Amino acid sequence: MKKSVLVAILLFILAGSVTAVSAQAKRLWTSPKAGIWRVNATDEEKEVWYGRMTLTRKTNGKYRGYFYWISSDKTTSGREYFNGSFDRKTGKLLLKAYAVKNIKGELGIGNYLAAVNKRGRNIPHGKWSGGESIPGIWSAVWLKAR
């Protein structure tokens, strides 16, 4: 009798653990915060880029905004405008640039893919490619609301 009660208790505990684990697996990622982000990047030609990203939330995981880029040698700068989306299931942010306003030199238009951390304030690993841009990697940290 005591063994069957002990087995029942263990099965109950294990069932609760499995439910807790599966509930955690379904947890959604936090959307990136709207506002101003500090951005650092390096392209495949080893050019270092600094900038700001202005991110405005629309609806249903949709975003719009722009990057303000400046190269480390200060020969190239400008704004790159984008539309984007965020998938709360995977934590992935996709930004597709559609226009550039060059201030100095010439920027290319790219597509950006990144992982956003669960607090929505850090983009530790991103990459870009496409169009006439030189592919590269980037990261960003949220600074403030707009």
PDB file of C-alpha atoms in Angstrom:
ATOM      1  CA  MET A   1       0.000   0.000   0.000  1.00  0.00           C
ATOM      2  CA  LYS A   2       2.760   2.425   0.970  1.00  0.00           C
ATOM      3  CA  LYS A   3       4.613   1.681  -2.297  1.00  0.00           C
ATOM      4  CA  SER A   4       1.554   2.427  -4.423  1.00  0.00           C
ATOM      5  CA  VAL A   5       1.002   5.758  -2.618  1.00  0.00           C
ATOM      6  CA  LEU A   6       4.681   6.651  -3.097  1.00  0.00           C
ATOM      7  CA  VAL A   7       4.489   5.743  -6.808  1.00  0.00           C
ATOM      8  CA  ALA A   8       1.319   7.840  -7.194  1.00  0.00           C
ATOM      9  CA  ILE A   9       3.008  10.834  -5.529  1.00  0.00           C
ATOM     10  CA  LEU A  10       6.090  10.498  -7.772  1.00  0.00           C
ATOM     11  CA  LEU A  11       3.919  10.278 -10.887  1.00  0.00           C
ATOM     12  CA  PHE A  12       2.003  13.371  -9.777  1.00  0.00           C
ATOM     13  CA  ILE A  13       5.274  15.312  -9.245  1.00  0.00           C
ATOM     14  CA  LEU A  14       6.673  14.197 -12.609  1.00  0.00           C
ATOM     15  CA  ALA A  15       3.459  15.161 -14.408  1.00  0.00           C
ATOM     16  CA  GLY A  16       3.659  18.624 -12.847  1.00  0.00           C
ATOM     17  CA  SER A  17       7.297  18.975 -13.960  1.00  0.00           C
ATOM     18  CA  VAL A  18       6.451  18.041 -17.547  1.00  0.00           C
ATOM     19  CA  THR A  19       3.575  20.561 -17.591  1.00  0.00           C
ATOM     20  CA  ALA A  20       5.868  23.290 -16.222  1.00  0.00           C
ATOM     21  CA  VAL A  21       8.544  22.557 -18.826  1.00  0.00           C
ATOM     22  CA  SER A  22       6.067  22.582 -21.715  1.00  0.00           C
ATOM     23  CA  ALA A  23       4.518  25.819 -20.423  1.00  0.00           C
ATOM     24  CA  GLN A  24       7.972  27.423 -20.407  1.00  0.00           C
ATOM     25  CA  ALA A  25       8.655  26.260 -23.962  1.00  0.00           C
ATOM     26  CA  LYS A  26       5.547  28.120 -25.175  1.00  0.00           C
ATOM     27  CA  ARG A  27       6.584  31.399 -23.533  1.00  0.00           C
ATOM     28  CA  LEU A  28       6.624  34.234 -26.057  1.00  0.00           C
ATOM     29  CA  TRP A  29       9.548  36.587 -26.574  1.00  0.00           C
ATOM     30  CA  THR A  30       9.205  40.242 -25.645  1.00  0.00           C
ATOM     31  CA  SER A  31       8.958  42.584 -28.629  1.00  0.00           C
ATOM     32  CA  PRO A  32      11.789  45.081 -29.127  1.00  0.00           C
ATOM     33  CA  LYS A  33      11.090  48.385 -27.433  1.00  0.00           C
ATOM     34  CA  ALA A  34      10.156  51.318 -29.589  1.00  0.00           C
ATOM     35  CA  GLY A  35      12.522  54.258 -29.386  1.00  0.00           C
ATOM     36  CA  ILE A  36      16.173  55.069 -29.962  1.00  0.00           C
ATOM     37  CA  TRP A  37      18.816  52.334 -30.089  1.00  0.00           C
ATOM     38  CA  ARG A  38      22.640  52.624 -30.163  1.00  0.00           C
ATOM     39  CA  VAL A  39      24.006  50.470 -32.997  1.00  0.00           C
ATOM     40  CA  ASN A  40      27.484  49.047 -33.670  1.00  0.00           C
ATOM     41  CA  ALA A  41      28.369  47.103 -36.807  1.00  0.00           C
ATOM     42  CA  THR A  42      31.185  45.718 -38.931  1.00  0.00           C
ATOM     43  CA  ASP A  43      30.902  44.801 -42.602  1.00  0.00           C
ATOM     44  CA  GLU A  44      32.786  42.035 -44.443  1.00  0.00           C
ATOM     45  CA  GLU A  45      35.391  44.562 -45.608  1.00  0.00           C
ATOM     46  CA  LYS A  46      36.193  45.235 -41.921  1.00  0.00           C
ATOM     47  CA  GLU A  47      34.671  48.745 -42.007  1.00  0.00           C
ATOM     48  CA  VAL A  48      33.302  49.645 -38.576  1.00  0.00           C
ATOM     49  CA  TRP A  49      29.961  51.474 -38.439  1.00  0.00           C
ATOM     50  CA  TYR A  50      28.270  53.395 -35.651  1.00  0.00           C
ATOM     51  CA  GLY A  51      24.789  54.714 -35.531  1.00  0.00           C
ATOM     52  CA  ARG A  52      21.339  55.035 -34.139  1.00  0.00           C
ATOM     53  CA  MET A  53      18.201  53.100 -34.970  1.00  0.00           C
ATOM     54  CA  THR A  54      14.844  54.764 -34.524  1.00  0.00           C
ATOM     55  CA  LEU A  55      12.225  52.049 -34.158  1.00  0.00           C
ATOM     56  CA  THR A  56       8.497  52.805 -34.222  1.00  0.00           C
ATOM     57  CA  ARG A  57       5.984  50.078 -33.406  1.00  0.00           C
ATOM     58  CA  LYS A  58       2.959  49.823 -35.662  1.00  0.00           C
ATOM     59  CA  THR A  59       0.526  46.947 -34.997  1.00  0.00           C
ATOM     60  CA  ASN A  60       0.693  43.146 -34.799  1.00  0.00           C
ATOM     61  CA  GLY A  61       4.474  42.893 -34.581  1.00  0.00           C
ATOM     62  CA  LYS A  62       5.077  45.354 -37.435  1.00  0.00           C
ATOM     63  CA  TYR A  63       7.680  48.118 -37.232  1.00  0.00           C
ATOM     64  CA  ARG A  64       9.043  50.979 -39.271  1.00  0.00           C
ATOM     65  CA  GLY A  65      11.961  53.298 -38.776  1.00  0.00           C
ATOM     66  CA  TYR A  66      15.449  54.117 -39.930  1.00  0.00           C
ATOM     67  CA  PHE A  67      19.116  53.651 -39.182  1.00  0.00           C
ATOM     68  CA  TYR A  68      21.407  56.658 -39.072  1.00  0.00           C
ATOM     69  CA  TRP A  69      24.812  55.250 -40.076  1.00  0.00           C
ATOM     70  CA  ILE A  70      28.288  56.775 -39.981  1.00  0.00           C
ATOM     71  CA  SER A  71      31.461  54.911 -40.916  1.00  0.00           C
ATOM     72  CA  SER A  72      34.384  54.929 -38.471  1.00  0.00           C
ATOM     73  CA  ASP A  73      36.507  56.887 -40.967  1.00  0.00           C
ATOM     74  CA  LYS A  74      33.624  59.388 -41.320  1.00  0.00           C
ATOM     75  CA  THR A  75      33.626  59.182 -45.135  1.00  0.00           C
ATOM     76  CA  THR A  76      30.095  57.738 -45.343  1.00  0.00           C
ATOM     77  CA  SER A  77      26.906  58.613 -43.494  1.00  0.00           C
ATOM     78  CA  GLY A  78      23.171  58.750 -44.025  1.00  0.00           C
ATOM     79  CA  ARG A  79      19.763  57.363 -43.193  1.00  0.00           C
ATOM     80  CA  GLU A  80      18.480  53.939 -44.256  1.00  0.00           C
ATOM     81  CA  TYR A  81      14.684  53.619 -43.982  1.00  0.00           C
ATOM     82  CA  PHE A  82      13.033  50.253 -43.281  1.00  0.00           C
ATOM     83  CA  ASN A  83       9.845  48.338 -42.563  1.00  0.00           C
ATOM     84  CA  GLY A  84      10.010  45.307 -40.343  1.00  0.00           C
ATOM     85  CA  SER A  85       8.378  42.559 -38.360  1.00  0.00           C
ATOM     86  CA  PHE A  86       9.004  40.681 -35.129  1.00  0.00           C
ATOM     87  CA  ASP A  87       8.090  37.039 -34.473  1.00  0.00           C
ATOM     88  CA  ARG A  88       7.256  36.553 -30.780  1.00  0.00           C
ATOM     89  CA  LYS A  89       7.572  32.764 -31.096  1.00  0.00           C
ATOM     90  CA  THR A  90      11.184  32.819 -32.326  1.00  0.00           C
ATOM     91  CA  GLY A  91      12.434  36.190 -31.035  1.00  0.00           C
ATOM     92  CA  LYS A  92      13.573  37.169 -34.568  1.00  0.00           C
ATOM     93  CA  LEU A  93      13.433  40.725 -35.902  1.00  0.00           C
ATOM     94  CA  LEU A  94      13.434  41.221 -39.684  1.00  0.00           C
ATOM     95  CA  LEU A  95      13.997  44.716 -41.112  1.00  0.00           C
ATOM     96  CA  LYS A  96      13.830  45.369 -44.868  1.00  0.00           C
ATOM     97  CA  ALA A  97      15.295  48.658 -46.031  1.00  0.00           C
ATOM     98  CA  TYR A  98      13.544  50.408 -48.907  1.00  0.00           C
ATOM     99  CA  ALA A  99      15.303  53.781 -49.261  1.00  0.00           C
ATOM    100  CA  VAL A 100      18.500  55.632 -48.392  1.00  0.00           C
ATOM    101  CA  LYS A 101      19.149  59.319 -47.884  1.00  0.00           C
ATOM    102  CA  ASN A 102      22.904  59.775 -48.231  1.00  0.00           C
ATOM    103  CA  ILE A 103      24.529  62.617 -46.338  1.00  0.00           C
ATOM    104  CA  LYS A 104      28.134  61.818 -47.236  1.00  0.00           C
ATOM    105  CA  GLY A 105      29.366  59.051 -49.512  1.00  0.00           C
ATOM    106  CA  GLU A 106      26.985  56.282 -50.514  1.00  0.00           C
ATOM    107  CA  LEU A 107      25.154  53.750 -48.346  1.00  0.00           C
ATOM    108  CA  GLY A 108      23.644  50.540 -49.698  1.00  0.00           C
ATOM    109  CA  ILE A 109      20.196  49.163 -48.919  1.00  0.00           C
ATOM    110  CA  GLY A 110      20.139  45.956 -46.887  1.00  0.00           C
ATOM    111  CA  ASN A 111      17.946  43.400 -45.175  1.00  0.00           C
ATOM    112  CA  TYR A 112      18.545  42.933 -41.460  1.00  0.00           C
ATOM    113  CA  LEU A 113      17.904  39.834 -39.366  1.00  0.00           C
ATOM    114  CA  ALA A 114      18.510  39.722 -35.621  1.00  0.00           C
ATOM    115  CA  ALA A 115      17.652  37.971 -32.376  1.00  0.00           C
ATOM    116  CA  VAL A 116      16.101  40.146 -29.683  1.00  0.00           C
ATOM    117  CA  ASN A 117      16.638  39.196 -26.058  1.00  0.00           C
ATOM    118  CA  LYS A 118      13.654  38.321 -23.869  1.00  0.00           C
ATOM    119  CA  ARG A 119      13.529  41.754 -22.249  1.00  0.00           C
ATOM    120  CA  GLY A 120      13.276  43.514 -25.614  1.00  0.00           C
ATOM    121  CA  ARG A 121      16.139  45.936 -24.876  1.00  0.00           C
ATOM    122  CA  ASN A 122      19.109  44.247 -26.485  1.00  0.00           C
ATOM    123  CA  ILE A 123      19.914  42.927 -29.945  1.00  0.00           C
ATOM    124  CA  PRO A 124      23.141  41.027 -29.310  1.00  0.00           C
ATOM    125  CA  HIS A 125      23.547  39.295 -32.686  1.00  0.00           C
ATOM    126  CA  GLY A 126      22.332  40.525 -36.029  1.00  0.00           C
ATOM    127  CA  LYS A 127      23.422  40.377 -39.646  1.00  0.00           C
ATOM    128  CA  TRP A 128      22.602  42.185 -42.861  1.00  0.00           C
ATOM    129  CA  SER A 129      22.936  41.456 -46.549  1.00  0.00           C
ATOM    130  CA  GLY A 130      21.209  42.076 -49.849  1.00  0.00           C
ATOM    131  CA  GLY A 131      20.930  44.733 -52.465  1.00  0.00           C
ATOM    132  CA  GLU A 132      24.059  46.726 -53.111  1.00  0.00           C
ATOM    133  CA  SER A 133      25.173  46.556 -49.461  1.00  0.00           C
ATOM    134  CA  ILE A 134      28.313  44.827 -48.233  1.00  0.00           C
ATOM    135  CA  PRO A 135      27.127  42.099 -45.792  1.00  0.00           C
ATOM    136  CA  GLY A 136      27.953  42.484 -42.131  1.00  0.00           C
ATOM    137  CA  ILE A 137      27.071  41.930 -38.494  1.00  0.00           C
ATOM    138  CA  TRP A 138      25.454  44.335 -36.043  1.00  0.00           C
ATOM    139  CA  SER A 139      24.228  44.725 -32.484  1.00  0.00           C
ATOM    140  CA  ALA A 140      22.075  47.304 -30.733  1.00  0.00           C
ATOM    141  CA  VAL A 141      21.132  48.455 -27.241  1.00  0.00           C
ATOM    142  CA  TRP A 142      17.929  50.333 -26.431  1.00  0.00           C
ATOM    143  CA  LEU A 143      18.645  53.833 -25.089  1.00  0.00           C
ATOM    144  CA  LYS A 144      15.323  55.598 -24.569  1.00  0.00           C
ATOM    145  CA  ALA A 145      11.784  56.092 -25.760  1.00  0.00           C
ATOM    146  CA  ARG A 146      11.495  58.539 -28.588  1.00  0.00           C
TER     147      ARG A 146
END
